Amino acid sequence: MFLRVALDVPLNTLFDYSWTGGAVAPGTRVLVPFGRRNAVGVVVGCSDSTEVPPARIKPVVRLFGETPPLPPGILRLLQFCSDYYQHPLGETLFNALPAAMRQSKPLSLPKPKFYCLTTNGRNVDPETLPSRAVVKRRLLQVLRQADSLSRSEIAALSPTAPTALKTFIELGWVEESQSDAPIPPFVKGGLGGISDGGGIPETAKSPPTPLLQRGEPHDPDLTSAQRLAVDSVSTTLDAFRPWLLHGVTGSGKTEVYLQVVAAVLQQGGQVLVLVPEINLTPQLEQRFRARFPAVRLVSLHSNLGNGERLKNYLAAQAGQAAIVLGTRLAVFTPLPRLKLIIVDEEHDASFKQQEGLRYSARDVAVIRAKQTGIPILLGSATPSLESWHNAQGGRYGLLNLPERAVSGAAPPAIRFIDTSRLKLDDGLSEPLLAALRERLARGEQSLVFINRRGYAPVLICGQCAWISACHRCSGRLVAHLRERRLRCHHCGHESRIPAACPGCGNPDLTLLGHGTQRVEETLERLLPQARILRVDRDSARRKDALPELLRKIHDGEVDVVVGTQLLAKGHDFKRLTLVGVVNADGALYSADFRAAERLFAQLMQVAGRAGRAELPGEVLIQTQFPGHPLFMDLQRHDFPSFAEAQLAERRQAGFPPWCYQALLRAEAADRDKVLTFLQRAAAEAAVLEHQVAVFDPTPAQMARIAGKERAHLLVQSASRAALQAFLKAWRARLEALDARTVRWMLDVDPLEF
Ligand code: ADP
Ligand code: ZN
Ligand code: ZN
């Protein structure tokens, strides 16, 4: 018998090996000889015959039986991805596996540390802890409910939970646990057990055990819009139906997720929740854990260690984890009882992988829901125009949450400060400063949002026009004054800030433009009594720095936060009432047709940080174009109007979602080589019969990164099927071209150009 095996190699082919054992299930991991080494592979099929000549066929070295095979549903999904994204099946498959399963050695299933209460700890009543010690109380409660918790489960409770854990260990209340027995999969509120393959013994259902305690006292009564959303999704859990849940920040989307999830758990199903970046949405994970304290929830993202990621993956595959919360890579997790997929912030660009298999996890999630025959719920305050278009056309059900859920919570008032008429003090206008002072006097917090880190985006010489350009990229070097360095944000190149102009020796170099460091410095000068905190990728670079920064804001140790989009998402700061936006104009007239969509989403999101229930919020945007239509829609919080205008523009210009696109990306050290390759590629396209528009080779928006010249060829069609058929034929021809000095790849549904 021969096994057909997918390997992690950039070749669009499968490999046959002989095998004398019994039948092997597709999805099984095997070790096979490849070249001069052994490589791990995944069996995708068996056969009695092979086209490989008998002399060249090699035997399988061994099967890896420590993990169950990938289920057929996942193999089918990966096959779809391989076809759709024009990427070799082997690489596609391996992209979906946890790193530990990609290694060519047997898995030693690691034992991550678990913690449980000692007898002493069990005797402590959480109510006896000081009421201020919220995190300690909560940790103690959760430990009482669960048999044992892993480090990451504890960390997910609160940024300071690990510190509380340490204290508990010192007090002798908590010890490391040997067992990692999964928490029994009960459902909250005594709603019945969820089946775990074999089902739950009857006795486990009835008596209220501590496991059934709830994290929050009551589910809130739903608004009628929320009720409609929950009912719409949860009445048909056994058929494919995509839903778009549109509602501004605070409109109660998460509450809808939670109640739909409750319905799914009641039926014994598993739920997959995809989020853009786990770091940016810690509150979502905490809310899920708090709502379903007795249900095993695992997270899957690239910040987990290999051992924990593997363990969580296997718990999902074994059906032990009822809820999987993860970033884009989690979309490929095997889930035997999957009944619902939720994609939160579905418009977010980080769902698209920008290297290797360039898949969109949101789109793959929709395909997965379709193949599995289950509903999928896409949520956003600012849906992608693709999803919005689908909802308008009736292909997706549209669920609207038109108002903030908490009564009395008005959306923040958005106003514009016309900077074309005002003198700015180092980038900041007097009205913005006055508003900041007002918040300071009232003891409220403010956020100054600027999506550019560093001190100044460029350093120039006024005498000879020298400019701090990166010699490896077509970008500029950003001045980081604090570290006295010039940094390229594209390739990572760094150098010292020169004392004088390298061109003419002029010692008076000028810092042009503003970044977070400069705004921070200006605010320190202008608001000397304010406590200012900068939150950007630099200040949060150290591992675990971000939770500490966030804690400071939550605990009121900060008056003014200077932040980038790191802060724009998901965080709910109770005393934050003012958001100032500095320098957002660049995107208004960008060459990128998606720039306006991204800007609108970003501004809506950051505006959502201002003002919650008791304290009304205000957003002040400094701009030279206060009358821009995008700003008018933003001011009315009118996403539908914005989307309609954008869709009309795109229709006129023939852009997605009115057509489907793919890019042939190419890069090489030498620009001519790249262009020559793309011209040959265009010639290959011309030979084919197709209904696809093939455009001329164009330099990429960043025409050079890290010494590589980059260009692309755009192809598009009004028919997805026609585009797919063309890509398949074209790719075969491209693979036959001799292009050793050029690296090329296809990017289907590209987001970046
Ligand atoms: P979103 O996810 O859209 O930002 P959330 O679900 O987080 O909205 O809701 C915002 C706030 O309103 C939260 O504090 C939540 O607990 C509360 N909330 C949500 N729905 C209701 C409701 N029906 N009644 C009362 N409060 C609610
Ligand atoms: Zn000079
Ligand atoms: Zn560079």
XYZ file of N, CA, C and O and ligand atoms in Angstrom, residues 470 472-473 488 491 493, ligand 3:
25
model
N 15.735 55.448 4.831
C 16.334 54.138 5.086
C 17.035 53.685 3.813
O 16.444 53.736 2.736
N 17.714 50.790 2.984
C 17.255 49.483 2.539
C 15.800 49.499 2.092
O 15.311 48.522 1.522
N 15.090 50.594 2.422
C 13.654 50.646 2.140
C 13.318 51.955 1.434
O 14.096 52.889 1.456
N 13.965 52.345 11.288
C 13.071 52.064 10.171
C 11.970 51.149 10.685
O 12.250 50.065 11.182
N 11.909 47.707 8.140
C 12.898 46.623 8.114
C 13.645 46.508 9.435
O 14.426 45.587 9.623
N 15.962 48.469 10.557
C 17.289 49.080 10.556
C 17.348 50.220 11.582
O 16.408 50.988 11.744
Zn 14.224 49.991 6.300
